[in-house]
Amino acid sequence: MSHNTFGHLFRVTTWGESHGPALGCVVDGCPPGIRFTAAEIQSFMDKRKPGQSRFVTQRREDDIVKILSGVMLDEDGVTMTTTGTPISMLIENTDQRSKDYGEIAKRYRPGHADFAYDVKYGIRDYRGGGRSSARETAARVAAGALARKVLPGVTVRAALTQIGIHKINRDNWDWAEVDNNPFFCPDPQMVPVWEEYLDGVRKAGSSIGAVIEVVADNVPAGLGAPIYSKLDQDIASLLMSINAVKGVEIGEGFASAELSGEENADEMRMGNDGKPLFLSNHAGGVLGGISTGQPIVARFAVKPTSSILTERQSIDSDGRNVDVRTKGRHDPCVGIRAAPIGEAMVACALADHFLRDRGQTGRAR
Ligand SMILES: Cc1cc2nc3c(=O)[nH]c(=O)nc-3n(C[C@H](O)[C@H](O)[C@H](O)COP(=O)(O)O)c2cc1C
C-alpha cells in the first residue's frame, strides 16, 4: 500500500493498523531547535482518544505518545528540542477485540471500505477495519500537535456545528464552551438537544453525520501558492483525507453560489494601525491560493458511521447475498472525534506552507 505520506517540507508518514500492536507517524522536515514537551503533544491526543463519553466508541485506549527519535532531551528531563532529523512517534494499541470482527471477515459492511480494499489489494485486514480504521488518525493528531509548534502564534481550533438536522445557533458561538461538553459544541444551548438526540441514535444501534468547522487565527498573510498548491486546495485535500469525510468547504463554500458579487466582496479599508482591514471574510482567509491574514475558515461534513446494528443488505467475498449487522464498539457519530483530527490536518497544511513560503521567499512573516 503506497501513498501514506503528505506534505512537502513538513512531511508526515503514518503507519499501523487498528488491531496491530501499535501505530504512529514519522515527521520528516521539522526544523531544528523547536522546543516542546510530550505533555503538549498528549493534550491534543487526549481530545481525540476514544471512550471519553457515552457518545463515542467505548474502546479504551490511553493513546500515550512515545517520541522515539529526532529530539534531544533537556536536563529538566521534560523539554525536548528537535534536531532536524526525522521525528518518530508511536502509539500502542492496547484494547483490541479482534473476535468482534470475525463475522465481517468475508462480509462487506455497506458504506465501509471493506469491498473497496478487497477489490484493490485482494487481501483485507478485517480486524477493526485494519488501515481503514480511524485509529490511524491518532498518528495525524500527534503530527498536528508538532505542526502547531512550527507555527508561531497561530491558533487552530475546531467545533461541531451540526449533528443530523440539528444546527447550532451561530449567534451563541462561544469558543470557551467547546471544552465544556462532550461534543466540541460552541453553542451551550444546543448541548442538551444533541445529548437527547444522540442517546436515541445510540440506543437504536444507528448512527448519524455531522459538520465540523475549523478556524485558524493569526495565520500570516502570504502563505500558499497561486496555482497547483493553493493553500485552500491543500487544506481541503487533507480534510478530505480524513475517514468518513464527504464534503469540504472553505469560507462561504457552497453558500457562495447564492451570494451576489456585492454581498460576497470582502471589502477593504486601511485600519488605524496602518494595516489592511477586511470588512468581512467570505473567502475564508484565502485569495488566489494565498492567505490574506484573515482567519482561515474550513468546514467538513462527515457521513454517519457505517457500522450499525441494523441489518443492511450486502454481499460477501464469495459473491453471496448476505445481510450485515455490525457488532463491536463503534462511534454513533464519528463527527465528534473528527474535530481534533480536522484541527491537526489544518495545522499540518499550514506548517508545511509556512516552511515552503520561508524556503521560497526567505521572508519572516
Ligand atoms: C474519528 C472517527 C471514528 C470513526 N469510527 C468508526 C467506527 O467506529 N465504525 C465505523 O464503521 N466507521 C468509523 N469511522 C469511519 C470509517 O473509518 C470510514 O467510514 C471508513 O474508513 C471508510 O472510509 P470513507 O468513509 O472515507 O469512504 C470513523 C471515522 C472517524 C473520523
Tab-separated table of C-alpha atoms and ligand atoms in Angstrom:
chain	number	residue	atom	x	y	z
A	1	MET	CA	0.000	0.000	0.000
A	2	SER	CA	1.630	3.243	-1.132
A	3	HIS	CA	0.609	6.895	-0.557
A	4	ASN	CA	0.879	7.086	3.208
A	5	THR	CA	2.745	10.395	3.170
A	6	PHE	CA	1.602	14.011	2.858
A	7	GLY	CA	3.271	17.431	2.914
A	8	HIS	CA	6.394	18.727	1.170
A	9	LEU	CA	8.680	20.301	3.796
A	10	PHE	CA	6.652	19.292	6.860
A	11	ARG	CA	6.312	15.739	5.613
A	12	VAL	CA	4.208	13.239	7.535
A	13	THR	CA	4.104	9.476	7.028
A	14	THR	CA	1.691	7.425	9.116
A	15	TRP	CA	1.832	3.676	9.639
A	16	GLY	CA	-0.089	0.989	11.519
A	17	GLU	CA	-3.484	-0.637	11.788
A	18	SER	CA	-6.383	-0.718	14.213
A	19	HIS	CA	-5.549	-4.114	15.724
A	20	GLY	CA	-1.782	-4.236	15.247
A	21	PRO	CA	0.484	-3.775	18.272
A	22	ALA	CA	0.992	-0.058	17.603
A	23	LEU	CA	0.657	2.748	15.092
A	24	GLY	CA	2.460	6.001	14.594
A	25	CYS	CA	3.992	8.593	12.340
A	26	VAL	CA	7.320	9.860	11.118
A	27	VAL	CA	7.557	13.623	10.649
A	28	ASP	CA	10.401	14.495	8.324
A	29	GLY	CA	11.402	18.110	7.711
A	30	CYS	CA	10.524	19.551	11.085
A	31	PRO	CA	13.018	22.410	11.597
A	32	PRO	CA	15.705	22.028	14.267
A	33	GLY	CA	15.524	23.965	17.506
A	34	ILE	CA	11.792	23.610	18.179
A	35	ARG	CA	11.165	23.055	21.857
A	36	PHE	CA	8.191	21.097	23.156
A	37	THR	CA	7.118	18.591	25.794
A	38	ALA	CA	5.424	15.226	25.450
A	39	ALA	CA	2.603	16.659	27.594
A	40	GLU	CA	1.889	19.281	24.921
A	41	ILE	CA	1.507	16.567	22.269
A	42	GLN	CA	-0.530	14.445	24.684
A	43	SER	CA	-3.046	17.222	25.368
A	44	PHE	CA	-4.205	17.006	21.739
A	45	MET	CA	-4.192	13.187	21.775
A	46	ASP	CA	-6.443	13.283	24.819
A	47	LYS	CA	-9.046	15.297	22.923
A	48	ARG	CA	-9.306	12.618	20.197
A	49	LYS	CA	-8.961	9.435	22.239
A	50	PRO	CA	-11.933	7.059	22.420
A	51	GLY	CA	-14.111	6.162	25.385
A	52	GLN	CA	-14.442	9.651	26.860
A	53	SER	CA	-18.243	9.853	26.831
A	54	ARG	CA	-21.230	7.643	26.043
A	55	PHE	CA	-21.477	9.395	22.653
A	56	VAL	CA	-18.279	7.880	21.248
A	57	THR	CA	-16.858	4.365	20.865
A	58	GLN	CA	-16.261	2.554	24.153
A	59	ARG	CA	-12.907	1.177	23.000
A	60	ARG	CA	-10.449	2.132	25.766
A	61	GLU	CA	-7.128	3.467	24.558
A	62	ASP	CA	-4.896	5.832	26.525
A	63	ASP	CA	-3.146	6.899	23.320
A	64	ILE	CA	0.081	7.716	25.125
A	65	VAL	CA	2.606	9.027	22.593
A	66	LYS	CA	6.189	7.806	22.749
A	67	ILE	CA	8.688	10.037	20.950
A	68	LEU	CA	11.372	7.744	19.579
A	69	SER	CA	13.685	9.949	17.544
A	70	GLY	CA	14.581	13.379	16.226
A	71	VAL	CA	14.818	15.145	19.590
A	72	MET	CA	17.277	15.837	22.400
A	73	LEU	CA	16.003	15.824	25.961
A	74	ASP	CA	16.855	18.842	28.123
A	75	GLU	CA	18.405	18.458	31.543
A	76	ASP	CA	14.957	19.098	33.047
A	77	GLY	CA	14.020	15.650	31.685
A	78	VAL	CA	10.818	17.056	30.178
A	79	THR	CA	11.549	19.571	27.432
A	80	MET	CA	12.663	18.248	24.062
A	81	THR	CA	14.400	20.107	21.243
A	82	THR	CA	14.040	18.942	17.654
A	83	THR	CA	17.323	18.165	15.897
A	84	GLY	CA	16.073	18.477	12.307
A	85	THR	CA	16.149	14.691	11.838
A	86	PRO	CA	13.013	12.518	11.410
A	87	ILE	CA	10.728	12.548	14.433
A	88	SER	CA	9.122	9.180	15.005
A	89	MET	CA	6.108	8.933	17.316
A	90	LEU	CA	4.486	5.691	18.450
A	91	ILE	CA	1.077	4.985	19.987
A	92	GLU	CA	0.325	1.489	21.290
A	93	ASN	CA	-2.952	-0.317	20.628
A	94	THR	CA	-3.996	-1.884	23.918
A	95	ASP	CA	-7.745	-2.604	23.701
A	96	GLN	CA	-8.218	-4.590	20.503
A	97	ARG	CA	-11.071	-7.107	20.343
A	98	SER	CA	-10.457	-8.792	17.031
A	99	LYS	CA	-13.051	-11.529	17.652
A	100	ASP	CA	-15.793	-8.894	17.343
A	101	TYR	CA	-14.891	-8.649	13.678
A	102	GLY	CA	-14.954	-12.366	12.775
A	103	GLU	CA	-18.392	-12.031	11.182
A	104	ILE	CA	-17.233	-9.376	8.733
A	105	ALA	CA	-14.077	-11.228	7.681
A	106	LYS	CA	-15.827	-12.134	4.429
A	107	ARG	CA	-18.833	-9.813	4.521
A	108	TYR	CA	-18.708	-6.276	3.266
A	109	ARG	CA	-20.180	-3.622	5.557
A	110	PRO	CA	-22.274	-1.324	3.344
A	111	GLY	CA	-20.767	2.159	3.437
A	112	HIS	CA	-17.406	0.968	4.800
A	113	ALA	CA	-14.145	0.384	2.935
A	114	ASP	CA	-14.330	-3.456	3.088
A	115	PHE	CA	-15.402	-4.080	-0.519
A	116	ALA	CA	-13.058	-1.442	-1.966
A	117	TYR	CA	-9.988	-2.761	-0.077
A	118	ASP	CA	-10.686	-6.344	-1.235
A	119	VAL	CA	-11.109	-5.234	-4.849
A	120	LYS	CA	-7.871	-3.275	-4.741
A	121	TYR	CA	-5.496	-5.454	-2.721
A	122	GLY	CA	-7.067	-8.921	-2.823
A	123	ILE	CA	-6.440	-9.143	0.922
A	124	ARG	CA	-8.012	-7.193	3.764
A	125	ASP	CA	-7.240	-6.773	7.449
A	126	TYR	CA	-10.805	-7.017	8.721
A	127	ARG	CA	-9.785	-6.720	12.389
A	128	GLY	CA	-11.208	-3.374	13.410
A	129	GLY	CA	-11.056	-2.267	9.784
A	130	GLY	CA	-7.238	-2.522	9.634
A	131	ARG	CA	-5.708	0.512	7.986
A	132	SER	CA	-9.143	1.897	7.021
A	133	SER	CA	-9.928	2.374	10.706
A	134	ALA	CA	-9.835	5.901	12.080
A	135	ARG	CA	-7.376	4.573	14.682
A	136	GLU	CA	-4.825	5.746	12.103
A	137	THR	CA	-5.878	9.334	12.766
A	138	ALA	CA	-4.275	9.217	16.233
A	139	ALA	CA	-0.936	9.487	14.418
A	140	ARG	CA	-2.167	12.518	12.478
A	141	VAL	CA	-3.114	14.252	15.717
A	142	ALA	CA	0.411	13.659	17.074
A	143	ALA	CA	1.877	15.160	13.883
A	144	GLY	CA	-0.581	18.050	14.071
A	145	ALA	CA	0.486	18.838	17.619
A	146	LEU	CA	4.065	19.166	16.389
A	147	ALA	CA	2.916	21.255	13.406
A	148	ARG	CA	1.442	23.790	15.832
A	149	LYS	CA	4.895	24.270	17.358
A	150	VAL	CA	6.246	25.149	13.901
A	151	LEU	CA	3.647	27.923	13.523
A	152	PRO	CA	4.473	30.846	15.787
A	153	GLY	CA	1.359	32.498	17.257
A	154	VAL	CA	-1.148	30.579	15.117
A	155	THR	CA	-4.211	29.060	16.830
A	156	VAL	CA	-6.138	26.222	15.174
A	157	ARG	CA	-9.491	25.325	16.738
A	158	ALA	CA	-12.454	23.192	15.666
A	159	ALA	CA	-16.082	22.999	16.718
A	160	LEU	CA	-19.071	20.860	15.746
A	161	THR	CA	-21.758	22.995	14.144
A	162	GLN	CA	-24.320	20.332	13.183
A	163	ILE	CA	-25.336	16.794	14.159
A	164	GLY	CA	-28.025	15.325	11.928
A	165	ILE	CA	-30.577	18.071	11.277
A	166	HIS	CA	-29.709	19.920	14.493
A	167	LYS	CA	-27.601	23.001	13.687
A	168	ILE	CA	-26.115	25.338	16.272
A	169	ASN	CA	-27.234	28.952	16.524
A	170	ARG	CA	-24.112	30.801	15.368
A	171	ASP	CA	-25.118	33.855	17.407
A	172	ASN	CA	-24.421	31.742	20.528
A	173	TRP	CA	-20.899	30.789	19.364
A	174	ASP	CA	-18.510	30.804	22.324
A	175	TRP	CA	-15.102	29.113	21.880
A	176	ALA	CA	-14.805	28.772	25.668
A	177	GLU	CA	-17.794	26.374	25.610
A	178	VAL	CA	-16.126	23.916	23.226
A	179	ASP	CA	-14.169	22.224	26.023
A	180	ASN	CA	-17.167	22.174	28.389
A	181	ASN	CA	-19.179	19.455	26.666
A	182	PRO	CA	-18.511	16.073	25.015
A	183	PHE	CA	-19.360	17.377	21.505
A	184	PHE	CA	-16.884	20.243	20.939
A	185	CYS	CA	-20.062	22.326	20.658
A	186	PRO	CA	-19.656	26.129	20.771
A	187	ASP	CA	-23.377	26.743	21.456
A	188	PRO	CA	-24.282	25.756	25.049
A	189	GLN	CA	-27.999	25.744	24.197
A	190	MET	CA	-27.502	23.005	21.612
A	191	VAL	CA	-25.732	20.617	24.009
A	192	PRO	CA	-28.889	19.176	25.689
A	193	VAL	CA	-30.566	18.840	22.290
A	194	TRP	CA	-27.651	16.835	20.917
A	195	GLU	CA	-27.480	14.757	24.119
A	196	GLU	CA	-31.086	13.655	23.860
A	197	TYR	CA	-30.909	13.154	20.115
A	198	LEU	CA	-27.699	11.078	20.207
A	199	ASP	CA	-28.952	8.958	23.091
A	200	GLY	CA	-31.819	7.960	20.808
A	201	VAL	CA	-29.482	7.247	17.884
A	202	ARG	CA	-27.163	5.186	20.090
A	203	LYS	CA	-29.930	3.146	21.723
A	204	ALA	CA	-31.378	2.376	18.295
A	205	GLY	CA	-27.947	0.985	17.258
A	206	SER	CA	-27.920	3.570	14.481
A	207	SER	CA	-25.584	6.442	13.560
A	208	ILE	CA	-25.675	9.996	12.227
A	209	GLY	CA	-23.480	12.511	10.382
A	210	ALA	CA	-22.100	15.896	11.430
A	211	VAL	CA	-20.457	19.125	10.278
A	212	ILE	CA	-17.224	20.447	11.811
A	213	GLU	CA	-15.763	23.918	11.378
A	214	VAL	CA	-12.028	24.562	11.723
A	215	VAL	CA	-10.752	28.104	12.250
A	216	ALA	CA	-7.088	29.121	12.178
A	217	ASP	CA	-6.361	32.543	13.667
A	218	ASN	CA	-3.224	34.694	13.301
A	219	VAL	CA	-2.134	32.978	10.098
A	220	PRO	CA	0.284	35.413	8.440
A	221	ALA	CA	-0.627	36.811	5.030
A	222	GLY	CA	1.389	35.336	2.175
A	223	LEU	CA	1.275	31.563	2.824
A	224	GLY	CA	0.274	29.370	-0.092
A	225	ALA	CA	0.893	29.279	-3.810
A	226	PRO	CA	-1.221	30.591	-6.658
A	227	ILE	CA	-1.819	27.618	-8.953
A	228	TYR	CA	-1.263	23.958	-8.082
A	229	SER	CA	-0.637	24.203	-4.382
A	230	LYS	CA	-3.194	26.710	-3.264
A	231	LEU	CA	-3.455	26.940	0.495
A	232	ASP	CA	-7.200	26.224	0.383
A	233	GLN	CA	-6.610	23.342	-2.045
A	234	ASP	CA	-4.112	21.704	0.298
A	235	ILE	CA	-6.307	22.255	3.365
A	236	ALA	CA	-9.286	20.767	1.503
A	237	SER	CA	-7.200	17.795	0.395
A	238	LEU	CA	-6.033	16.995	3.923
A	239	LEU	CA	-9.524	17.412	5.401
A	240	MET	CA	-10.933	15.197	2.658
A	241	SER	CA	-8.350	12.538	3.579
A	242	ILE	CA	-9.986	12.069	6.996
A	243	ASN	CA	-12.105	8.918	7.254
A	244	ALA	CA	-15.810	9.411	6.538
A	245	VAL	CA	-15.430	12.983	5.230
A	246	LYS	CA	-17.726	13.559	2.271
A	247	GLY	CA	-17.614	17.328	1.800
A	248	VAL	CA	-15.260	20.240	2.432
A	249	GLU	CA	-15.929	23.970	2.200
A	250	ILE	CA	-13.642	26.982	2.550
A	251	GLY	CA	-15.151	30.244	3.761
A	252	GLU	CA	-18.658	30.703	2.411
A	253	GLY	CA	-18.268	27.437	0.486
A	254	PHE	CA	-21.391	26.202	-1.299
A	255	ALA	CA	-23.414	29.082	0.152
A	256	SER	CA	-21.377	31.488	-2.030
A	257	ALA	CA	-23.402	30.250	-5.025
A	258	GLU	CA	-26.361	32.177	-3.609
A	259	LEU	CA	-24.462	35.428	-2.997
A	260	SER	CA	-24.216	38.407	-5.330
A	261	GLY	CA	-20.839	39.934	-6.131
A	262	GLU	CA	-21.661	42.856	-3.845
A	263	GLU	CA	-22.513	40.563	-0.940
A	264	ASN	CA	-19.515	38.322	-1.455
A	265	ALA	CA	-16.925	41.117	-1.817
A	266	ASP	CA	-14.640	41.186	1.195
A	267	GLU	CA	-14.304	44.973	1.158
A	268	MET	CA	-11.064	46.536	2.381
A	269	ARG	CA	-10.036	49.716	4.154
A	270	MET	CA	-6.829	50.846	5.798
A	271	GLY	CA	-7.009	50.178	9.532
A	272	ASN	CA	-6.000	52.701	12.182
A	273	ASP	CA	-2.856	50.641	12.728
A	274	GLY	CA	-1.812	51.265	9.127
A	275	LYS	CA	-2.549	47.673	8.154
A	276	PRO	CA	-5.170	46.463	5.638
A	277	LEU	CA	-8.538	45.791	7.221
A	278	PHE	CA	-11.073	43.389	5.687
A	279	LEU	CA	-14.715	44.229	6.416
A	280	SER	CA	-15.896	40.594	6.014
A	281	ASN	CA	-14.412	37.129	5.426
A	282	HIS	CA	-16.491	35.305	2.841
A	283	ALA	CA	-13.261	33.998	1.293
A	284	GLY	CA	-12.308	32.126	4.458
A	285	GLY	CA	-8.902	33.773	4.663
A	286	VAL	CA	-7.559	32.689	1.265
A	287	LEU	CA	-7.497	34.628	-2.021
A	288	GLY	CA	-5.740	33.312	-5.113
A	289	GLY	CA	-4.491	30.342	-3.108
A	290	ILE	CA	-2.610	32.640	-0.690
A	291	SER	CA	-3.507	33.551	2.886
A	292	THR	CA	-4.724	37.128	3.412
A	293	GLY	CA	-4.066	37.356	7.140
A	294	GLN	CA	-7.771	36.860	7.871
A	295	PRO	CA	-8.847	33.775	9.851
A	296	ILE	CA	-8.754	30.616	7.739
A	297	VAL	CA	-12.204	29.024	7.887
A	298	ALA	CA	-12.800	25.467	6.653
A	299	ARG	CA	-15.793	23.212	7.167
A	300	PHE	CA	-16.204	19.490	6.573
A	301	ALA	CA	-19.146	17.108	6.530
A	302	VAL	CA	-18.806	13.628	7.980
A	303	LYS	CA	-21.124	10.813	6.986
A	304	PRO	CA	-22.905	8.573	9.516
A	305	THR	CA	-20.875	5.630	10.844
A	306	SER	CA	-21.402	2.684	8.522
A	307	SER	CA	-21.010	0.026	11.237
A	308	ILE	CA	-24.549	-0.128	12.640
A	309	LEU	CA	-26.629	-2.713	14.478
A	310	THR	CA	-29.485	-2.569	11.959
A	311	GLU	CA	-29.280	-5.273	9.309
A	312	ARG	CA	-28.357	-3.950	5.857
A	313	GLN	CA	-28.170	-5.817	2.544
A	314	SER	CA	-24.732	-6.625	1.179
A	315	ILE	CA	-22.609	-9.320	-0.436
A	316	ASP	CA	-19.640	-11.394	0.744
A	317	SER	CA	-16.280	-12.125	-0.863
A	318	ASP	CA	-17.677	-15.418	-2.249
A	319	GLY	CA	-20.295	-13.492	-4.207
A	320	ARG	CA	-23.270	-14.421	-1.999
A	321	ASN	CA	-26.037	-12.062	-0.954
A	322	VAL	CA	-25.891	-11.547	2.817
A	323	ASP	CA	-27.400	-9.299	5.479
A	324	VAL	CA	-24.847	-7.470	7.599
A	325	ARG	CA	-25.339	-6.298	11.160
A	326	THR	CA	-22.124	-4.903	12.666
A	327	LYS	CA	-21.353	-5.734	16.261
A	328	GLY	CA	-18.352	-4.361	18.163
A	329	ARG	CA	-17.735	-0.894	19.536
A	330	HIS	CA	-18.379	1.984	17.184
A	331	ASP	CA	-18.793	5.740	17.284
A	332	PRO	CA	-22.507	6.578	16.812
A	333	CYS	CA	-21.399	9.940	15.389
A	334	VAL	CA	-17.829	9.911	14.107
A	335	GLY	CA	-18.008	13.672	13.624
A	336	ILE	CA	-17.407	14.240	17.335
A	337	ARG	CA	-13.903	12.763	17.413
A	338	ALA	CA	-13.214	14.180	13.949
A	339	ALA	CA	-12.938	17.706	15.405
A	340	PRO	CA	-9.377	17.325	16.806
A	341	ILE	CA	-8.399	15.429	13.655
A	342	GLY	CA	-9.595	18.331	11.474
A	343	GLU	CA	-7.558	20.730	13.586
A	344	ALA	CA	-4.483	18.529	13.138
A	345	MET	CA	-4.837	18.365	9.365
A	346	VAL	CA	-5.222	22.136	9.055
A	347	ALA	CA	-2.208	22.650	11.349
A	348	CYS	CA	-0.113	20.300	9.189
A	349	ALA	CA	-1.148	22.092	5.971
A	350	LEU	CA	-0.281	25.471	7.498
A	351	ALA	CA	3.076	24.286	8.894
A	352	ASP	CA	4.015	22.863	5.516
A	353	HIS	CA	3.097	26.091	3.720
A	354	PHE	CA	4.832	28.189	6.379
A	355	LEU	CA	8.107	26.331	5.742
A	356	ARG	CA	7.635	26.361	1.960
A	357	ASP	CA	6.982	30.110	1.979
A	358	ARG	CA	10.086	30.717	4.073
A	359	GLY	CA	12.103	28.487	1.733
A	360	GLN	CA	10.963	30.263	-1.436
A	361	THR	CA	10.715	33.889	-0.364
A	362	GLY	CA	13.115	33.913	2.571
A	363	ARG	CA	10.655	36.233	4.314
A	364	ALA	CA	9.931	36.056	8.012
A	365	ARG	CA	6.166	36.630	8.129
B	1	LIG	C1	-12.967	9.674	14.495
B	1	LIG	C2	-13.552	8.646	13.578
B	1	LIG	C3	-14.022	7.478	14.118
B	1	LIG	C4	-14.601	6.507	13.315
B	1	LIG	N1	-15.111	5.376	13.883
B	1	LIG	C5	-15.778	4.487	13.115
B	1	LIG	C6	-16.428	3.374	13.714
B	1	LIG	O1	-16.405	3.197	14.927
B	1	LIG	N2	-17.066	2.495	12.897
B	1	LIG	C7	-17.128	2.680	11.530
B	1	LIG	O2	-17.727	1.902	10.840
B	1	LIG	N3	-16.535	3.749	10.952
B	1	LIG	C8	-15.871	4.646	11.706
B	1	LIG	N4	-15.276	5.725	11.102
B	1	LIG	C9	-15.380	5.903	9.655
B	1	LIG	C10	-14.575	4.895	8.844
B	1	LIG	O3	-13.211	4.898	9.220
B	1	LIG	C11	-14.736	5.208	7.349
B	1	LIG	O4	-16.069	5.399	7.024
B	1	LIG	C12	-14.178	4.077	6.501
B	1	LIG	O5	-12.782	4.027	6.635
B	1	LIG	C13	-14.493	4.232	5.008
B	1	LIG	O6	-13.905	5.396	4.503
B	1	LIG	P1	-14.781	6.572	3.869
B	1	LIG	O7	-15.986	6.727	4.748
B	1	LIG	O8	-13.884	7.781	3.955
B	1	LIG	O9	-15.140	6.194	2.475
B	1	LIG	C14	-14.672	6.707	11.903
B	1	LIG	C15	-14.179	7.905	11.364
B	1	LIG	C16	-13.636	8.880	12.188
B	1	LIG	C17	-13.147	10.157	11.590
